[in-house]
């Protein structure tokens, strides 16, 4: 089965790449070991974060580093053995989080986030998927007056980048979210982002659009990728046919470099695992918005399956044993304030965010591997940045001029 391009990976990034290549006239086959949107794209907080014009830096204050070292924080945990293996990338992450380096990285990162909403909205229009939008905006909730007013300053700075917000006092929060219990200093309501009631369903809606437009969707193992005698690529499908194409896009999230390493390309990656659990809503106590607890780093979001609690980051390799104590501890805190009923899921879901030491995604031509392209490393924002990544990569692959300077995101920046 011959195509122009094979895209490996059917998460938000891979599906978006397939759609944009298809829109530029390429015959595209999309392959994953599971149905679209069932890996990392399935389990996030479901926010298209237009306000996130700066990536997540590694805090450099001594208090955070000391508390993190004890492995008792709610927002960050680690597997000691895996963290030791990641010392090189973590040290680079720490250096890139220094103020001057971070400002430069954020300016480059912002060029992508600026197009996140428009590119999603276009695909939502085409896929007839607006019913999956639960609402606009979300709350960043604070308990401390000092931290709240520090964040007010951050929010004001982002206005210059076209990001909008509303400042809320504790009384305002109580009026907007009467089901919350406890006293809060206040919150920032980011008004631009879109909250999605089921992120996995949105990926699947985009994948159906790809099929409706003539795209081929297959189950199969990306690890079967190999060169053809003619210098192209082929990969096996689970139902028998072999896909062939001159070009391949590797968009396998945290597993991308495991595959590209077979062809000579590696890049340092910091896997940040996350967990989620759904809870039954309590009668008469609705949650009106997605809320991030700024102090403890978890999110509670109204979803189609109930209230979804998502954790911060667990530094561990993607295939390391699950340690859901982080979500258990976050749940204990969240239950003091949020209207969480009984657990709905039989066990916590887990996924892995592929994060790079310089906090920027990686997309473009794989160095010294003709016909191979990649798109990965979006960290916490793969769900947000998938469509703009797909647009820019498709432009590069078809010889068009991308509307954003893509040099800062080149795979060639890593060796």
Coordinates of C-alpha atoms in Angstrom, one line a residue:
X1 CA 0.0 0.0 0.0
X2 CA 1.9 3.0 -1.3
X3 CA 1.5 6.5 0.1
X4 CA 3.5 9.8 0.0
X5 CA 4.0 9.9 3.8
X6 CA 3.6 7.6 6.7
X7 CA 2.9 9.2 10.1
X8 CA 3.8 7.1 13.1
X9 CA 1.8 8.1 16.2
X10 CA -1.9 9.0 16.4
X11 CA -1.9 11.4 19.4
X12 CA -2.8 15.0 18.9
X13 CA 0.6 15.8 17.3
X14 CA 0.6 12.9 14.9
X15 CA -3.1 13.3 13.8
X16 CA -2.5 17.0 13.3
X17 CA 0.6 16.3 11.1
X18 CA -1.4 13.8 9.1
X19 CA -4.3 16.3 8.5
X20 CA -2.0 19.2 7.5
X21 CA 0.0 17.0 5.1
X22 CA -3.2 15.7 3.6
X23 CA -4.5 19.3 3.2
X24 CA -1.3 20.0 1.1
X25 CA -2.2 17.2 -1.3
X26 CA -0.1 14.4 0.2
X27 CA -1.4 10.8 0.3
X28 CA -1.0 10.0 4.0
X29 CA -1.2 6.8 6.1
X30 CA -1.4 7.1 9.9
X31 CA -0.3 4.2 12.1
X32 CA -0.4 3.6 15.8
X33 CA -0.5 0.5 18.1
X34 CA -3.7 1.8 19.6
X35 CA -6.7 3.8 18.4
X36 CA -6.2 7.6 18.1
X37 CA -5.9 9.6 21.2
X38 CA -5.4 6.8 23.7
X39 CA -1.9 7.6 24.9
X40 CA -0.7 10.9 26.5
X41 CA -3.3 12.9 24.5
X42 CA -6.0 11.0 26.3
X43 CA -5.2 11.8 29.9
X44 CA -4.4 15.5 30.2
X45 CA -6.4 18.3 31.8
X46 CA -8.1 19.1 28.5
X47 CA -7.1 22.8 28.2
X48 CA -6.0 24.4 25.0
X49 CA -3.7 26.8 26.8
X50 CA -3.4 30.0 24.7
X51 CA -2.2 31.8 27.9
X52 CA 0.8 29.4 28.3
X53 CA 3.3 31.7 26.4
X54 CA 6.2 30.5 28.5
X55 CA 7.1 26.8 29.1
X56 CA 7.4 25.2 32.5
X57 CA 10.8 26.1 33.9
X58 CA 12.6 24.2 36.7
X59 CA 12.3 26.4 39.8
X60 CA 15.8 27.4 40.9
X61 CA 15.0 28.5 44.5
X62 CA 16.6 26.5 47.3
X63 CA 13.4 25.8 49.1
X64 CA 11.9 24.1 46.1
X65 CA 15.0 22.1 45.4
X66 CA 15.3 21.0 49.1
X67 CA 11.6 19.9 49.3
X68 CA 11.9 18.2 46.0
X69 CA 14.9 16.2 47.1
X70 CA 12.9 14.7 49.9
X71 CA 10.4 13.4 47.3
X72 CA 7.4 14.5 49.4
X73 CA 6.0 17.3 47.2
X74 CA 2.6 16.9 45.7
X75 CA 3.4 18.5 42.4
X76 CA 6.7 16.8 41.6
X77 CA 7.9 13.3 42.4
X78 CA 10.7 11.1 41.1
X79 CA 12.0 7.5 40.8
X80 CA 15.5 7.7 42.3
X81 CA 17.1 5.3 39.9
X82 CA 15.5 6.9 36.8
X83 CA 16.3 10.5 38.0
X84 CA 20.0 9.4 38.4
X85 CA 19.9 8.3 34.7
X86 CA 18.5 11.7 33.8
X87 CA 21.0 13.9 35.6
X88 CA 22.5 15.2 32.3
X89 CA 19.2 16.4 30.8
X90 CA 18.0 17.7 34.2
X91 CA 21.2 19.7 34.6
X92 CA 20.6 21.2 31.2
X93 CA 17.0 21.9 32.1
X94 CA 18.2 23.7 35.3
X95 CA 20.7 25.9 33.3
X96 CA 18.0 26.7 30.7
X97 CA 15.7 27.8 33.4
X98 CA 18.1 30.6 34.4
X99 CA 16.4 34.0 33.9
X100 CA 18.2 35.2 30.7
X101 CA 18.2 31.8 29.0
X102 CA 14.5 31.3 29.9
X103 CA 13.5 34.7 28.5
X104 CA 15.0 33.8 25.2
X105 CA 13.4 30.4 25.1
X106 CA 10.0 31.8 26.1
X107 CA 10.2 34.3 23.2
X108 CA 10.6 31.5 20.8
X109 CA 8.0 29.3 22.5
X110 CA 5.5 32.1 22.3
X111 CA 5.5 32.1 18.5
X112 CA 3.9 28.7 18.6
X113 CA 1.4 29.3 21.4
X114 CA 0.2 32.4 19.7
X115 CA -1.4 30.2 16.9
X116 CA -2.8 27.5 19.2
X117 CA -6.4 28.6 19.4
X118 CA -6.9 29.5 15.7
X119 CA -5.4 26.2 14.5
X120 CA -7.5 24.2 16.8
X121 CA -10.7 26.1 16.0
X122 CA -10.2 25.6 12.3
X123 CA -9.9 21.8 12.8
X124 CA -12.9 21.9 15.2
X125 CA -14.9 23.6 12.5
X126 CA -13.9 21.1 9.9
X127 CA -14.4 18.1 12.2
X128 CA -17.7 19.4 13.6
X129 CA -16.3 19.0 17.1
X130 CA -17.3 22.2 18.9
X131 CA -19.7 20.1 21.1
X132 CA -16.6 18.9 22.9
X133 CA -15.9 22.4 24.2
X134 CA -16.9 22.5 27.9
X135 CA -16.3 26.2 28.3
X136 CA -13.8 29.0 27.8
X137 CA -11.2 29.9 30.4
X138 CA -10.0 28.3 33.6
X139 CA -9.0 29.4 37.1
X140 CA -5.5 29.5 38.6
X141 CA -6.4 29.3 42.3
X142 CA -4.2 30.7 45.2
X143 CA -4.3 30.3 48.9
X144 CA -1.5 32.8 49.7
X145 CA -2.0 36.6 49.2
X146 CA 1.6 37.1 48.4
X147 CA 1.7 34.4 45.8
X148 CA -1.6 35.6 44.3
X149 CA -0.3 39.2 43.9
X150 CA 3.0 37.9 42.4
X151 CA 0.9 36.0 39.9
X152 CA -1.2 39.1 39.2
X153 CA 2.0 40.7 38.0
X154 CA 2.7 37.7 35.7
X155 CA -0.8 38.0 34.3
X156 CA -0.4 41.7 33.6
X157 CA 2.9 41.0 31.7
X158 CA 1.1 38.5 29.5
X159 CA -1.5 41.1 28.4
X160 CA 1.2 42.6 26.1
X161 CA 1.3 39.2 24.3
X162 CA -2.4 39.3 23.6
X163 CA -3.4 37.1 26.6
X164 CA -6.4 38.1 28.6
X165 CA -7.4 37.5 32.2
X166 CA -9.6 38.6 35.1
X167 CA -8.3 39.1 38.6
X168 CA -10.5 37.5 41.3
X169 CA -10.6 38.1 45.0
X170 CA -11.4 35.3 47.5
X171 CA -15.0 36.6 47.6
X172 CA -15.1 36.5 43.8
X173 CA -14.0 32.9 43.8
X174 CA -16.7 32.0 46.3
X175 CA -19.3 33.6 44.0
X176 CA -18.0 31.9 40.8
X177 CA -17.5 28.5 42.4
X178 CA -19.8 28.1 45.4
X179 CA -19.1 24.4 45.6
X180 CA -15.5 25.0 46.7
X181 CA -14.9 24.7 50.4
X182 CA -12.3 26.7 52.4
X183 CA -10.8 30.1 52.2
X184 CA -8.8 31.3 49.2
X185 CA -6.8 34.5 48.6
X186 CA -8.2 34.7 45.1
X187 CA -7.5 33.5 41.5
X188 CA -6.7 34.6 38.0
X189 CA -9.2 33.6 35.4
X190 CA -7.5 33.1 32.1
X191 CA -10.3 33.9 29.6
X192 CA -8.7 32.8 26.3
X193 CA -8.1 29.0 26.7
X194 CA -10.7 26.4 25.7
X195 CA -11.6 23.6 28.2
X196 CA -12.4 20.3 26.4
X197 CA -14.7 17.8 28.0
X198 CA -12.8 14.8 26.7
X199 CA -9.4 15.4 25.1
X200 CA -9.2 11.8 23.7
X201 CA -12.5 12.4 21.9
X202 CA -11.2 15.5 20.3
X203 CA -8.2 13.6 18.9
X204 CA -10.6 11.0 17.6
X205 CA -12.8 13.6 16.0
X206 CA -9.7 15.0 14.2
X207 CA -8.8 11.4 13.2
X208 CA -12.2 10.8 11.7
X209 CA -11.9 14.0 9.7
X210 CA -8.6 12.6 8.4
X211 CA -10.4 9.4 7.3
X212 CA -13.3 11.2 5.8
X213 CA -10.9 13.1 3.6
X214 CA -9.4 9.9 2.3
X215 CA -6.6 9.2 4.8
X216 CA -5.7 5.6 5.7
X217 CA -5.7 4.8 9.4
X218 CA -4.1 1.5 10.6
X219 CA -3.1 -0.3 13.7
X220 CA 0.4 -1.6 13.9
X221 CA 3.8 -1.4 15.6
X222 CA 6.0 1.5 14.7
X223 CA 9.0 -0.6 15.7
X224 CA 8.6 -2.5 12.4
X225 CA 9.7 0.6 10.5
X226 CA 12.5 -0.2 8.0
X227 CA 14.1 1.0 4.8
X228 CA 13.0 -0.2 1.4
X229 CA 15.5 -1.2 -1.2
X230 CA 14.7 2.0 -3.1
X231 CA 15.5 4.2 -0.1
X232 CA 11.9 4.8 1.1
X233 CA 10.2 3.4 4.2
X234 CA 7.9 0.6 5.0
X235 CA 6.0 -0.5 8.1
X236 CA 3.8 -3.5 8.9
X237 CA 0.2 -3.1 9.9
X238 CA -1.7 -5.4 12.3
X239 CA -4.1 -6.5 9.7
X240 CA -1.5 -7.6 7.1
X241 CA -0.8 -5.0 4.5
X242 CA 2.6 -3.3 4.5
X243 CA 2.6 0.5 4.2
X244 CA 5.2 2.1 1.9
X245 CA 6.2 5.7 1.5
X246 CA 9.1 7.9 0.5
X247 CA 8.8 9.9 3.7
X248 CA 8.0 9.1 7.3
X249 CA 7.1 11.3 10.3
X250 CA 7.9 9.9 13.7
X251 CA 5.4 11.5 16.2
X252 CA 5.5 8.9 19.0
X253 CA 5.8 11.2 22.0
X254 CA 8.1 9.8 24.7
X255 CA 8.9 6.8 22.5
X256 CA 10.1 8.8 19.5
X257 CA 13.8 8.7 20.2
X258 CA 13.7 4.9 20.9
X259 CA 12.8 4.5 17.2
X260 CA 14.9 7.2 15.7
X261 CA 18.0 5.9 17.6
X262 CA 17.9 2.8 15.4
X263 CA 18.6 5.1 12.5
X264 CA 21.3 7.2 14.2
X265 CA 19.4 10.1 15.8
X266 CA 19.1 10.6 19.5
X267 CA 18.1 13.6 21.6
X268 CA 18.0 14.1 25.4
X269 CA 14.5 13.8 26.9
X270 CA 13.0 14.2 30.3
X271 CA 9.9 12.0 30.7
X272 CA 7.4 13.6 33.1
X273 CA 4.7 11.1 33.9
X274 CA 1.2 12.1 35.0
X275 CA -1.8 10.4 36.5
X276 CA -5.5 11.0 36.5
X277 CA -8.6 9.7 38.2
X278 CA -12.3 10.5 37.6
X279 CA -14.7 11.2 40.5
X280 CA -18.5 11.2 40.6
X281 CA -19.9 14.8 41.1
X282 CA -21.6 15.4 44.3
X283 CA -25.4 16.2 44.0
X284 CA -26.1 19.9 44.0
X285 CA -22.4 20.8 44.1
X286 CA -21.3 21.4 40.5
X287 CA -17.8 22.6 39.5
X288 CA -18.3 25.4 36.9
X289 CA -14.7 25.7 35.6
X290 CA -11.5 23.8 35.3
X291 CA -9.3 24.8 38.3
X292 CA -5.6 24.5 38.8
X293 CA -4.5 24.5 42.5
X294 CA -1.4 26.6 42.1
X295 CA 0.1 25.6 45.5
X296 CA -0.1 21.8 44.9
X297 CA 0.1 21.6 41.1
X298 CA -2.9 19.4 40.4
X299 CA -5.9 20.2 38.2
X300 CA -9.6 19.4 38.7
X301 CA -11.6 19.6 35.5
X302 CA -15.2 18.8 34.7
X303 CA -15.2 16.0 32.1
X304 CA -17.7 13.8 30.4
X305 CA -16.8 10.9 32.8
X306 CA -16.9 13.0 36.0
X307 CA -14.5 15.4 37.7
X308 CA -11.0 14.6 36.5
X309 CA -8.1 15.1 38.9
X310 CA -4.7 15.2 37.1
X311 CA -1.3 15.3 38.8
X312 CA 1.8 17.3 38.3
X313 CA 5.0 15.6 37.2
X314 CA 6.6 12.3 38.1
X315 CA 10.2 11.9 36.8
X316 CA 10.4 8.3 35.7
X317 CA 11.0 6.4 32.5
X318 CA 7.9 5.7 30.5
X319 CA 7.9 2.0 31.1
X320 CA 8.9 2.2 34.8
X321 CA 6.5 0.6 37.3
X322 CA 3.5 2.8 38.2
X323 CA 3.6 4.6 41.5
X324 CA 0.2 6.2 42.0
X325 CA 0.9 7.6 45.4
X326 CA 1.2 11.1 43.9
X327 CA -2.5 11.0 42.9
X328 CA -3.5 9.5 46.2
X329 CA -1.8 12.4 48.0
X330 CA -3.2 15.0 45.6
X331 CA -6.7 13.5 46.2
X332 CA -6.3 14.0 49.9
X333 CA -5.7 17.7 49.5
X334 CA -8.3 18.1 46.8
X335 CA -11.1 16.5 48.8
X336 CA -10.7 19.3 51.4
X337 CA -11.8 21.9 48.9
X338 CA -13.4 20.3 45.8
X339 CA -16.7 18.4 45.4
X340 CA -15.2 15.0 44.7
X341 CA -17.5 12.0 45.1
X342 CA -16.5 8.3 44.8
X343 CA -13.7 7.2 42.4
X344 CA -15.1 6.2 39.0
X345 CA -12.1 4.5 37.4
X346 CA -10.9 1.1 38.5
X347 CA -7.4 2.4 38.7
X348 CA -5.5 5.6 38.0
X349 CA -4.6 6.3 34.3
X350 CA -1.0 7.1 33.6
X351 CA 0.7 8.8 30.7
X352 CA 4.1 10.3 29.9
X353 CA 4.9 13.9 28.7
X354 CA 8.0 14.1 26.6
X355 CA 9.9 17.2 27.8
X356 CA 13.2 18.5 26.4
X357 CA 16.0 20.2 28.4
X358 CA 15.4 23.5 26.6
X359 CA 11.6 23.2 27.0
X360 CA 10.9 23.6 23.3
X361 CA 9.3 20.9 21.0
X362 CA 11.3 19.2 18.3
X363 CA 10.0 19.1 14.8
X364 CA 11.6 19.0 11.3
X365 CA 13.9 16.8 9.3
X366 CA 15.9 14.2 11.2
X367 CA 19.6 15.0 10.6
X368 CA 21.4 12.6 8.3
X369 CA 18.4 10.3 7.8
X370 CA 16.9 11.2 4.3
X371 CA 13.1 11.0 4.2
X372 CA 12.6 10.9 8.0
X373 CA 10.9 13.7 9.9
X374 CA 9.9 14.0 13.5
X375 CA 7.5 15.9 15.8
X376 CA 7.8 15.3 19.6
X377 CA 9.0 16.8 22.8
X378 CA 6.1 19.2 23.5
X379 CA 6.2 18.6 27.2
X380 CA 3.0 19.7 28.9
X381 CA 1.6 21.3 25.8
X382 CA 1.3 18.6 23.1
X383 CA -2.5 18.8 23.2
X384 CA -2.3 22.6 22.8
X385 CA 0.4 22.7 20.1
X386 CA -0.5 19.7 18.0
X387 CA -2.3 21.6 15.2
X388 CA 0.3 24.4 14.8
X389 CA 3.1 21.8 14.8
X390 CA 1.3 19.9 12.1
X391 CA 0.8 23.0 10.0
X392 CA 4.5 24.0 10.2
X393 CA 5.9 20.6 9.6
X394 CA 3.6 20.0 6.6
X395 CA 4.8 23.3 5.2
X396 CA 8.5 22.3 5.6
X397 CA 7.9 18.9 4.1
X398 CA 6.2 20.2 1.0
X399 CA 8.6 23.1 0.3
X400 CA 6.4 25.9 1.5
X401 CA 7.5 28.7 3.8
X402 CA 6.3 28.2 7.4
X403 CA 4.6 31.3 8.9
X404 CA 6.7 30.9 12.0
X405 CA 10.5 30.8 12.3
X406 CA 11.1 27.0 12.8
X407 CA 14.8 27.1 13.4
X408 CA 14.5 27.1 17.2
X409 CA 12.6 23.8 17.1
X410 CA 15.0 21.9 14.7
X411 CA 16.0 18.4 15.6
X412 CA 19.5 19.3 14.6
X413 CA 20.0 21.4 17.7
X414 CA 20.7 18.2 19.6
X415 CA 24.0 16.9 18.3

